[in-house]
PDB file of C-alpha atoms in Angstrom:
ATOM      1  CA  UNK A   1      14.851  40.383 206.202  1.00 79.00           C
ATOM      2  CA  UNK A   2      16.753  37.623 204.906  1.00 84.00           C
ATOM      3  CA  UNK A   3      16.739  37.492 201.137  1.00 84.00           C
ATOM      4  CA  UNK A   4      17.467  34.087 198.375  1.00 84.00           C
ATOM      5  CA  UNK A   5      20.442  36.120 197.196  1.00 87.00           C
ATOM      6  CA  UNK A   6      21.608  35.566 200.940  1.00 87.00           C
ATOM      7  CA  UNK A   7      21.028  32.179 201.548  1.00 85.00           C
ATOM      8  CA  UNK A   8      22.684  31.123 197.975  1.00 87.00           C
ATOM      9  CA  UNK A   9      25.823  33.307 199.384  1.00 87.00           C
ATOM     10  CA  UNK A  10      25.722  31.342 202.586  1.00 85.00           C
ATOM     11  CA  UNK A  11      25.390  27.784 200.664  1.00 87.00           C
ATOM     12  CA  UNK A  12      29.261  27.062 199.904  1.00 88.00           C
ATOM     13  CA  UNK A  13      29.513  27.867 203.881  1.00 85.00           C
ATOM     14  CA  UNK A  14      26.894  25.543 204.831  1.00 83.00           C
ATOM     15  CA  UNK A  15      28.041  22.887 202.887  1.00 83.00           C
ATOM     16  CA  UNK A  16      31.419  22.334 204.093  1.00 86.00           C
ATOM     17  CA  UNK A  17      32.423  19.291 206.922  1.00 84.00           C
ATOM     18  CA  UNK A  18      33.642  21.803 209.214  1.00 82.00           C
ATOM     19  CA  UNK A  19      31.079  24.432 209.041  1.00 80.00           C
ATOM     20  CA  UNK A  20      28.861  23.201 212.768  1.00 82.00           C
ATOM     21  CA  UNK A  21      28.470  24.219 215.756  1.00 80.00           C
ATOM     22  CA  UNK A  22      31.345  21.689 217.307  1.00 84.00           C
ATOM     23  CA  UNK A  23      34.187  22.227 214.456  1.00 83.00           C
ATOM     24  CA  UNK A  24      32.946  26.097 215.374  1.00 82.00           C
ATOM     25  CA  UNK A  25      32.960  25.788 219.241  1.00 83.00           C
ATOM     26  CA  UNK A  26      37.429  23.572 218.289  1.00 82.00           C
ATOM     27  CA  UNK A  27      38.459  27.044 216.996  1.00 82.00           C
ATOM     28  CA  UNK A  28      37.101  29.476 218.833  1.00 79.00           C
ATOM     29  CA  UNK A  29      33.784  28.597 220.902  1.00 77.00           C
ATOM     30  CA  UNK A  30      32.891  32.781 221.594  1.00 79.00           C
ATOM     31  CA  UNK A  31      31.271  32.847 218.332  1.00 79.00           C
ATOM     32  CA  UNK A  32      30.392  28.939 217.472  1.00 82.00           C
ATOM     33  CA  UNK A  33      27.029  30.148 217.987  1.00 85.00           C
ATOM     34  CA  UNK A  34      26.927  32.443 215.400  1.00 87.00           C
ATOM     35  CA  UNK A  35      27.709  29.613 213.372  1.00 85.00           C
ATOM     36  CA  UNK A  36      24.454  27.823 214.537  1.00 85.00           C
ATOM     37  CA  UNK A  37      22.512  30.875 213.407  1.00 88.00           C
ATOM     38  CA  UNK A  38      23.226  31.581 210.217  1.00 87.00           C
ATOM     39  CA  UNK A  39      22.679  27.522 209.620  1.00 86.00           C
ATOM     40  CA  UNK A  40      19.208  27.857 211.359  1.00 89.00           C
ATOM     41  CA  UNK A  41      18.304  31.098 209.630  1.00 89.00           C
ATOM     42  CA  UNK A  42      19.435  29.020 206.555  1.00 88.00           C
ATOM     43  CA  UNK A  43      16.867  26.077 207.160  1.00 87.00           C
ATOM     44  CA  UNK A  44      14.545  28.836 207.757  1.00 88.00           C
ATOM     45  CA  UNK A  45      14.279  31.002 204.813  1.00 87.00           C
ATOM     46  CA  UNK A  46      13.493  27.784 203.321  1.00 85.00           C
ATOM     47  CA  UNK A  47      10.615  26.989 205.728  1.00 87.00           C
ATOM     48  CA  UNK A  48       9.152  30.572 205.685  1.00 84.00           C
ATOM     49  CA  UNK A  49       9.654  30.571 201.818  1.00 85.00           C
ATOM     50  CA  UNK A  50       6.703  27.967 201.652  1.00 86.00           C
ATOM     51  CA  UNK A  51       5.089  28.912 204.513  1.00 86.00           C
ATOM     52  CA  UNK A  52       4.712  32.942 203.407  1.00 82.00           C
ATOM     53  CA  UNK A  53       2.093  32.072 200.518  1.00 86.00           C
ATOM     54  CA  UNK A  54       0.578  30.072 202.884  1.00 88.00           C
ATOM     55  CA  UNK A  55      -0.681  32.794 204.869  1.00 87.00           C
ATOM     56  CA  UNK A  56      -1.339  35.099 202.097  1.00 87.00           C
ATOM     57  CA  UNK A  57      -3.168  32.710 201.094  1.00 89.00           C
ATOM     58  CA  UNK A  58      -4.572  31.565 204.910  1.00 89.00           C
ATOM     59  CA  UNK A  59      -5.290  35.646 204.691  1.00 90.00           C
ATOM     60  CA  UNK A  60      -7.161  35.849 201.673  1.00 91.00           C
ATOM     61  CA  UNK A  61      -9.659  32.958 202.629  1.00 92.00           C
ATOM     62  CA  UNK A  62      -9.999  34.758 206.383  1.00 92.00           C
ATOM     63  CA  UNK A  63     -10.932  37.661 203.867  1.00 91.00           C
ATOM     64  CA  UNK A  64     -13.379  35.907 201.818  1.00 92.00           C
ATOM     65  CA  UNK A  65     -14.666  34.116 204.453  1.00 93.00           C
ATOM     66  CA  UNK A  66     -15.157  37.036 206.856  1.00 93.00           C
ATOM     67  CA  UNK A  67     -17.291  38.463 203.711  1.00 92.00           C
ATOM     68  CA  UNK A  68     -19.055  35.839 203.628  1.00 93.00           C
ATOM     69  CA  UNK A  69     -20.333  35.397 206.552  1.00 93.00           C
ATOM     70  CA  UNK A  70     -20.778  39.453 206.179  1.00 92.00           C
ATOM     71  CA  UNK A  71     -22.963  37.889 203.146  1.00 93.00           C
ATOM     72  CA  UNK A  72     -24.307  34.599 205.518  1.00 93.00           C
ATOM     73  CA  UNK A  73     -25.054  36.711 208.177  1.00 94.00           C
ATOM     74  CA  UNK A  74     -27.247  39.453 205.573  1.00 93.00           C
ATOM     75  CA  UNK A  75     -29.166  36.451 204.175  1.00 94.00           C
ATOM     76  CA  UNK A  76     -30.168  35.426 206.988  1.00 93.00           C
ATOM     77  CA  UNK A  77     -31.494  38.733 207.918  1.00 93.00           C
ATOM     78  CA  UNK A  78     -33.132  38.742 205.023  1.00 94.00           C
ATOM     79  CA  UNK A  79     -34.003  35.208 205.418  1.00 94.00           C
ATOM     80  CA  UNK A  80     -35.734  36.157 209.307  1.00 94.00           C
ATOM     81  CA  UNK A  81     -37.597  39.589 207.677  1.00 93.00           C
ATOM     82  CA  UNK A  82     -39.067  36.826 204.963  1.00 94.00           C
ATOM     83  CA  UNK A  83     -39.900  34.192 207.491  1.00 93.00           C
ATOM     84  CA  UNK A  84     -41.899  36.754 209.093  1.00 94.00           C
ATOM     85  CA  UNK A  85     -43.387  37.888 205.914  1.00 94.00           C
ATOM     86  CA  UNK A  86     -43.925  34.306 205.496  1.00 94.00           C
ATOM     87  CA  UNK A  87     -45.543  33.967 208.548  1.00 94.00           C
ATOM     88  CA  UNK A  88     -47.802  36.584 208.424  1.00 94.00           C
ATOM     89  CA  UNK A  89     -48.995  34.849 205.069  1.00 94.00           C
ATOM     90  CA  UNK A  90     -49.003  32.174 206.561  1.00 94.00           C
ATOM     91  CA  UNK A  91     -52.128  33.434 209.544  1.00 94.00           C
ATOM     92  CA  UNK A  92     -53.692  35.366 206.382  1.00 94.00           C
ATOM     93  CA  UNK A  93     -53.548  32.371 204.594  1.00 95.00           C
ATOM     94  CA  UNK A  94     -55.838  30.600 207.333  1.00 95.00           C
ATOM     95  CA  UNK A  95     -57.460  33.251 208.257  1.00 94.00           C
ATOM     96  CA  UNK A  96     -59.409  32.479 204.454  1.00 94.00           C
ATOM     97  CA  UNK A  97     -58.798  29.344 204.352  1.00 94.00           C
ATOM     98  CA  UNK A  98     -60.939  29.789 208.348  1.00 94.00           C
ATOM     99  CA  UNK A  99     -63.133  32.715 206.715  1.00 94.00           C
ATOM    100  CA  UNK A 100     -63.850  30.496 203.672  1.00 94.00           C
ATOM    101  CA  UNK A 101     -65.534  27.128 206.390  1.00 94.00           C
ATOM    102  CA  UNK A 102     -67.151  29.100 207.837  1.00 94.00           C
ATOM    103  CA  UNK A 103     -69.243  30.852 204.133  1.00 94.00           C
ATOM    104  CA  UNK A 104     -68.639  27.006 202.916  1.00 94.00           C
ATOM    105  CA  UNK A 105     -70.830  25.989 206.220  1.00 94.00           C
ATOM    106  CA  UNK A 106     -72.993  29.396 206.293  1.00 94.00           C
ATOM    107  CA  UNK A 107     -73.873  28.405 202.462  1.00 94.00           C
ATOM    108  CA  UNK A 108     -73.998  24.784 203.173  1.00 94.00           C
ATOM    109  CA  UNK A 109     -76.833  25.435 206.397  1.00 94.00           C
ATOM    110  CA  UNK A 110     -78.493  28.003 204.216  1.00 94.00           C
ATOM    111  CA  UNK A 111     -79.530  25.763 200.915  1.00 93.00           C
ATOM    112  CA  UNK A 112     -81.013  22.823 203.582  1.00 93.00           C
ATOM    113  CA  UNK A 113     -82.672  25.999 205.480  1.00 93.00           C
ATOM    114  CA  UNK A 114     -83.781  26.932 201.140  1.00 92.00           C
ATOM    115  CA  UNK A 115     -84.879  23.649 200.337  1.00 91.00           C
ATOM    116  CA  UNK A 116     -86.664  22.752 203.602  1.00 91.00           C
ATOM    117  CA  UNK A 117     -88.866  26.374 203.094  1.00 88.00           C
ATOM    118  CA  UNK A 118     -89.445  24.815 199.405  1.00 85.00           C
ATOM    119  CA  UNK A 119     -90.350  21.657 200.782  1.00 85.00           C
ATOM    120  CA  UNK A 120     -92.187  22.846 203.229  1.00 83.00           C
ATOM    121  CA  UNK A 121     -93.578  26.143 201.162  1.00 80.00           C
ATOM    122  CA  UNK A 122     -94.481  23.425 198.155  1.00 78.00           C
ATOM    123  CA  UNK A 123     -96.346  21.349 200.848  1.00 75.00           C
ATOM    124  CA  UNK A 124     -98.469  24.250 201.877  1.00 75.00           C
ATOM    125  CA  UNK A 125     -99.946  24.913 197.987  1.00 70.00           C
ATOM    126  CA  UNK A 126    -102.333  22.347 198.954  1.00 69.00           C
ATOM    127  CA  UNK A 127    -102.939  23.155 201.836  1.00 72.00           C
ATOM    128  CA  UNK A 128    -103.681  26.707 200.582  1.00 71.00           C
ATOM    129  CA  UNK A 129    -106.493  25.289 198.084  1.00 74.00           C
ATOM    130  CA  UNK A 130    -107.992  23.186 201.310  1.00 76.00           C
ATOM    131  CA  UNK A 131    -107.793  26.188 203.585  1.00 75.00           C
ATOM    132  CA  UNK A 132    -109.444  28.124 200.778  1.00 75.00           C
ATOM    133  CA  UNK A 133    -112.174  25.716 200.304  1.00 76.00           C
ATOM    134  CA  UNK A 134    -112.469  25.204 203.648  1.00 75.00           C
ATOM    135  CA  UNK A 135    -112.998  28.822 204.211  1.00 79.00           C
ATOM    136  CA  UNK A 136    -115.290  29.296 201.697  1.00 80.00           C
ATOM    137  CA  UNK A 137    -117.505  26.611 202.842  1.00 78.00           C
ATOM    138  CA  UNK A 138    -117.050  28.058 207.004  1.00 81.00           C
ATOM    139  CA  UNK A 139    -118.672  31.289 205.430  1.00 84.00           C
ATOM    140  CA  UNK A 140    -121.336  29.067 203.522  1.00 78.00           C
ATOM    141  CA  UNK A 141    -121.829  27.178 207.250  1.00 80.00           C
ATOM    142  CA  UNK A 142    -122.372  30.785 209.412  1.00 87.00           C
ATOM    143  CA  UNK A 143    -124.734  32.168 206.110  1.00 87.00           C
ATOM    144  CA  UNK A 144    -126.719  28.962 206.612  1.00 86.00           C
ATOM    145  CA  UNK A 145    -126.211  28.427 210.477  1.00 89.00           C
ATOM    146  CA  UNK A 146    -129.761  29.904 211.243  1.00 90.00           C
ATOM    147  CA  UNK A 147    -131.223  27.549 208.722  1.00 90.00           C
ATOM    148  CA  UNK A 148    -129.873  24.113 209.476  1.00 89.00           C
ATOM    149  CA  UNK A 149    -130.604  25.044 213.227  1.00 92.00           C
ATOM    150  CA  UNK A 150    -134.037  26.140 212.792  1.00 92.00           C
ATOM    151  CA  UNK A 151    -134.763  22.624 210.913  1.00 91.00           C
ATOM    152  CA  UNK A 152    -132.498  20.623 213.585  1.00 92.00           C
ATOM    153  CA  UNK A 153    -135.137  22.220 216.380  1.00 91.00           C
ATOM    154  CA  UNK A 154    -137.623  21.299 214.576  1.00 91.00           C
ATOM    155  CA  UNK A 155    -136.618  17.942 213.922  1.00 90.00           C
ATOM    156  CA  UNK A 156    -135.802  17.454 217.707  1.00 89.00           C
ATOM    157  CA  UNK A 157    -139.081  18.468 218.576  1.00 89.00           C
ATOM    158  CA  UNK A 158    -141.277  17.096 215.736  1.00 89.00           C
ATOM    159  CA  UNK A 159    -140.166  14.053 214.129  1.00 87.00           C
ATOM    160  CA  UNK A 160    -140.133  11.561 217.242  1.00 85.00           C
ATOM    161  CA  UNK A 161    -143.557   9.426 216.626  1.00 87.00           C
ATOM    162  CA  UNK A 162    -143.005   9.521 213.092  1.00 87.00           C
ATOM    163  CA  UNK A 163    -141.112   6.845 210.550  1.00 88.00           C
ATOM    164  CA  UNK A 164    -138.420   7.225 208.509  1.00 89.00           C
ATOM    165  CA  UNK A 165    -140.600   8.377 205.493  1.00 92.00           C
ATOM    166  CA  UNK A 166    -142.182  10.803 207.452  1.00 93.00           C
ATOM    167  CA  UNK A 167    -139.938  12.674 208.726  1.00 90.00           C
ATOM    168  CA  UNK A 168    -138.116  13.081 205.360  1.00 91.00           C
ATOM    169  CA  UNK A 169    -141.602  14.113 204.440  1.00 93.00           C
ATOM    170  CA  UNK A 170    -141.908  16.359 207.222  1.00 92.00           C
ATOM    171  CA  UNK A 171    -138.081  17.565 206.295  1.00 92.00           C
ATOM    172  CA  UNK A 172    -138.650  18.647 202.844  1.00 93.00           C
ATOM    173  CA  UNK A 173    -141.827  21.066 203.578  1.00 93.00           C
ATOM    174  CA  UNK A 174    -139.878  22.494 206.716  1.00 92.00           C
ATOM    175  CA  UNK A 175    -137.306  23.167 203.747  1.00 92.00           C
ATOM    176  CA  UNK A 176    -139.996  24.166 200.774  1.00 93.00           C
ATOM    177  CA  UNK A 177    -141.260  26.614 203.733  1.00 92.00           C
ATOM    178  CA  UNK A 178    -138.405  28.441 204.219  1.00 91.00           C
ATOM    179  CA  UNK A 179    -137.448  28.451 200.588  1.00 91.00           C
ATOM    180  CA  UNK A 180    -140.728  30.987 200.616  1.00 93.00           C
ATOM    181  CA  UNK A 181    -138.680  32.943 203.512  1.00 91.00           C
ATOM    182  CA  UNK A 182    -136.145  33.266 201.986  1.00 91.00           C
ATOM    183  CA  UNK A 183    -134.066  31.417 205.100  1.00 92.00           C
ATOM    184  CA  UNK A 184    -130.680  29.988 203.432  1.00 92.00           C
ATOM    185  CA  UNK A 185    -129.521  26.778 205.317  1.00 90.00           C
ATOM    186  CA  UNK A 186    -127.897  23.517 203.494  1.00 87.00           C
ATOM    187  CA  UNK A 187    -129.292  21.781 200.802  1.00 85.00           C
ATOM    188  CA  UNK A 188    -126.559  19.540 201.447  1.00 85.00           C
ATOM    189  CA  UNK A 189    -128.185  19.049 205.798  1.00 85.00           C
ATOM    190  CA  UNK A 190    -127.209  16.281 206.936  1.00 88.00           C
ATOM    191  CA  UNK A 191    -129.322  16.031 210.704  1.00 87.00           C
ATOM    192  CA  UNK A 192    -127.223  13.055 212.052  1.00 89.00           C
ATOM    193  CA  UNK A 193    -123.727  14.475 211.779  1.00 88.00           C
ATOM    194  CA  UNK A 194    -124.882  17.789 212.936  1.00 88.00           C
ATOM    195  CA  UNK A 195    -126.595  16.558 215.865  1.00 91.00           C
ATOM    196  CA  UNK A 196    -124.134  13.810 216.583  1.00 91.00           C
ATOM    197  CA  UNK A 197    -120.985  12.468 215.489  1.00 92.00           C
ATOM    198  CA  UNK A 198    -119.186   9.509 214.978  1.00 92.00           C
ATOM    199  CA  UNK A 199    -117.394   8.556 218.445  1.00 93.00           C
ATOM    200  CA  UNK A 200    -120.683   8.386 219.963  1.00 92.00           C
ATOM    201  CA  UNK A 201    -122.929   6.763 217.187  1.00 92.00           C
ATOM    202  CA  UNK A 202    -119.737   4.372 217.531  1.00 93.00           C
ATOM    203  CA  UNK A 203    -120.344   3.548 221.005  1.00 92.00           C
ATOM    204  CA  UNK A 204    -124.068   3.642 220.520  1.00 90.00           C
ATOM    205  CA  UNK A 205    -124.127   0.629 219.033  1.00 92.00           C
ATOM    206  CA  UNK A 206    -121.680  -1.174 221.639  1.00 91.00           C
ATOM    207  CA  UNK A 207    -124.206  -0.631 223.912  1.00 89.00           C
ATOM    208  CA  UNK A 208    -126.825  -2.944 221.434  1.00 90.00           C
ATOM    209  CA  UNK A 209    -129.193   0.434 219.332  1.00 90.00           C
ATOM    210  CA  UNK A 210    -128.841  -0.671 216.126  1.00 90.00           C
ATOM    211  CA  UNK A 211    -126.431   0.887 212.863  1.00 89.00           C
ATOM    212  CA  UNK A 212    -129.179   2.049 210.327  1.00 89.00           C
ATOM    213  CA  UNK A 213    -130.516   5.878 210.223  1.00 89.00           C
ATOM    214  CA  UNK A 214    -133.920   5.662 212.247  1.00 88.00           C
ATOM    215  CA  UNK A 215    -132.188   4.159 214.696  1.00 89.00           C
ATOM    216  CA  UNK A 216    -129.359   6.321 215.142  1.00 91.00           C
ATOM    217  CA  UNK A 217    -132.169   9.511 214.599  1.00 90.00           C
ATOM    218  CA  UNK A 218    -133.985   7.421 217.494  1.00 89.00           C
ATOM    219  CA  UNK A 219    -131.239   7.901 219.632  1.00 91.00           C
ATOM    220  CA  UNK A 220    -130.434  11.050 218.593  1.00 91.00           C
ATOM    221  CA  UNK A 221    -134.601  12.332 220.255  1.00 90.00           C
ATOM    222  CA  UNK A 222    -134.279  10.158 223.426  1.00 89.00           C
ATOM    223  CA  UNK A 223    -130.198  12.063 224.159  1.00 89.00           C
ATOM    224  CA  UNK A 224    -131.169  16.352 222.692  1.00 88.00           C
ATOM    225  CA  UNK A 225    -134.593  16.444 223.095  1.00 85.00           C
ATOM    226  CA  UNK A 226    -135.430  17.883 226.591  1.00 83.00           C
ATOM    227  CA  UNK A 227    -138.931  16.134 226.928  1.00 79.00           C
ATOM    228  CA  UNK A 228    -138.582  12.678 227.673  1.00 79.00           C
ATOM    229  CA  UNK A 229    -138.803  10.401 224.634  1.00 78.00           C
ATOM    230  CA  UNK A 230    -141.893   7.814 224.325  1.00 81.00           C
ATOM    231  CA  UNK A 231    -140.366   4.183 222.859  1.00 81.00           C
ATOM    232  CA  UNK A 232    -141.680   1.780 219.975  1.00 81.00           C
ATOM    233  CA  UNK A 233    -140.500  -0.848 220.745  1.00 81.00           C
ATOM    234  CA  UNK A 234    -141.669  -3.991 219.732  1.00 83.00           C
ATOM    235  CA  UNK A 235    -138.064  -5.630 219.394  1.00 85.00           C
ATOM    236  CA  UNK A 236    -136.565  -4.793 223.065  1.00 85.00           C
ATOM    237  CA  UNK A 237    -134.194  -3.129 220.626  1.00 87.00           C
ATOM    238  CA  UNK A 238    -134.385   0.223 222.434  1.00 86.00           C
ATOM    239  CA  UNK A 239    -134.728  -1.399 226.248  1.00 87.00           C
ATOM    240  CA  UNK A 240    -131.900  -2.683 225.967  1.00 89.00           C
ATOM    241  CA  UNK A 241    -130.249  -0.644 224.173  1.00 89.00           C
ATOM    242  CA  UNK A 242    -131.128   2.535 226.837  1.00 88.00           C
ATOM    243  CA  UNK A 243    -129.958  -0.115 229.663  1.00 88.00           C
ATOM    244  CA  UNK A 244    -126.925  -0.989 228.613  1.00 88.00           C
ATOM    245  CA  UNK A 245    -126.675   3.226 228.003  1.00 87.00           C
ATOM    246  CA  UNK A 246    -127.636   4.636 231.959  1.00 87.00           C
ATOM    247  CA  UNK A 247    -126.061   0.872 233.323  1.00 85.00           C
ATOM    248  CA  UNK A 248    -123.075   3.669 235.049  1.00 86.00           C
ATOM    249  CA  UNK A 249    -125.833   6.045 235.768  1.00 84.00           C
ATOM    250  CA  UNK A 250    -127.576   3.753 238.583  1.00 83.00           C
ATOM    251  CA  UNK A 251    -130.987   3.267 236.508  1.00 83.00           C
ATOM    252  CA  UNK A 252    -133.981   1.392 238.131  1.00 83.00           C
ATOM    253  CA  UNK A 253    -136.348  -0.285 236.085  1.00 80.00           C
ATOM    254  CA  UNK A 254    -139.646  -0.974 236.987  1.00 78.00           C
ATOM    255  CA  UNK A 255    -141.227  -3.801 234.722  1.00 62.00           C
TER     256      UNK A 255
END
C-alpha cells in the first residue's frame, strides 16, 4: 500500500546522515529495526515501481501466449484434418493413376492385338482368293473324277505296248468317246501327275530311269499295273532301273 507520496515524505529523513540502523541502535535499540524497515520499504518501492509494469506486461504477454497457443492448437487440429483429407485425396489420386496406367496398358495391348488382327486379316485376304479358287478347283475335280479315273485306268490297261505318239492318239480317242457319252473329265488332265508324285519320279531318276515322259509313263505302268510288265529295252535302261529299284527287295536275276 506504500505510495510515491509517502516515499517523498520519507526522503528528507532517508537523506539524513544519522538515519541508519547503527545510530538508531545507539539512541533506542528497541525501534532501530523500524528505521531499517522504512529504508527497505522505500528501496522496495523504487524496485517495485519498475517491476510492476514488467509484471503487467508479463501477464499481458502470457495472455497473448495463451491465446496464441489456443490458436496454434486450433490450427494444428485444422492442419491434422487437412492432412487427413490430403492423405485421402493422395490415396484416391494414386489409385486413379494406377487405374489410368492399367487402362493405358490394356489399350496398348488391345492396339497390338488389333494391329496383329488387321495384319492377319489382310494376309488372309489373299488366302481367301486362293482358297476360293482351290475350292472351285476341288469341286471340278470331284465332278471330273470319274472321267479322269477312267482315262487313267485305260492308260494303265492298254498303253503299255505302244510308243508315245500312239499313246497320245489313244488318249484323244478315249476323250472323244467320253464326250459322246457325256462323261465329264479334266481337259488339262496330266496322267503322269495324277498317277505318281514328283518325289517318286526323282527317286526313279536316281535309280537310273531316264527323265522323259515316255520313260516315266513306262515306270508308272511297271509299278501301278496289275499285270507283269514286258519291257522292250534295247538300250538296257529299264533293266538297270529295275535292278537298282528292287536291289533291297531280294530281286533274283536270271540272264
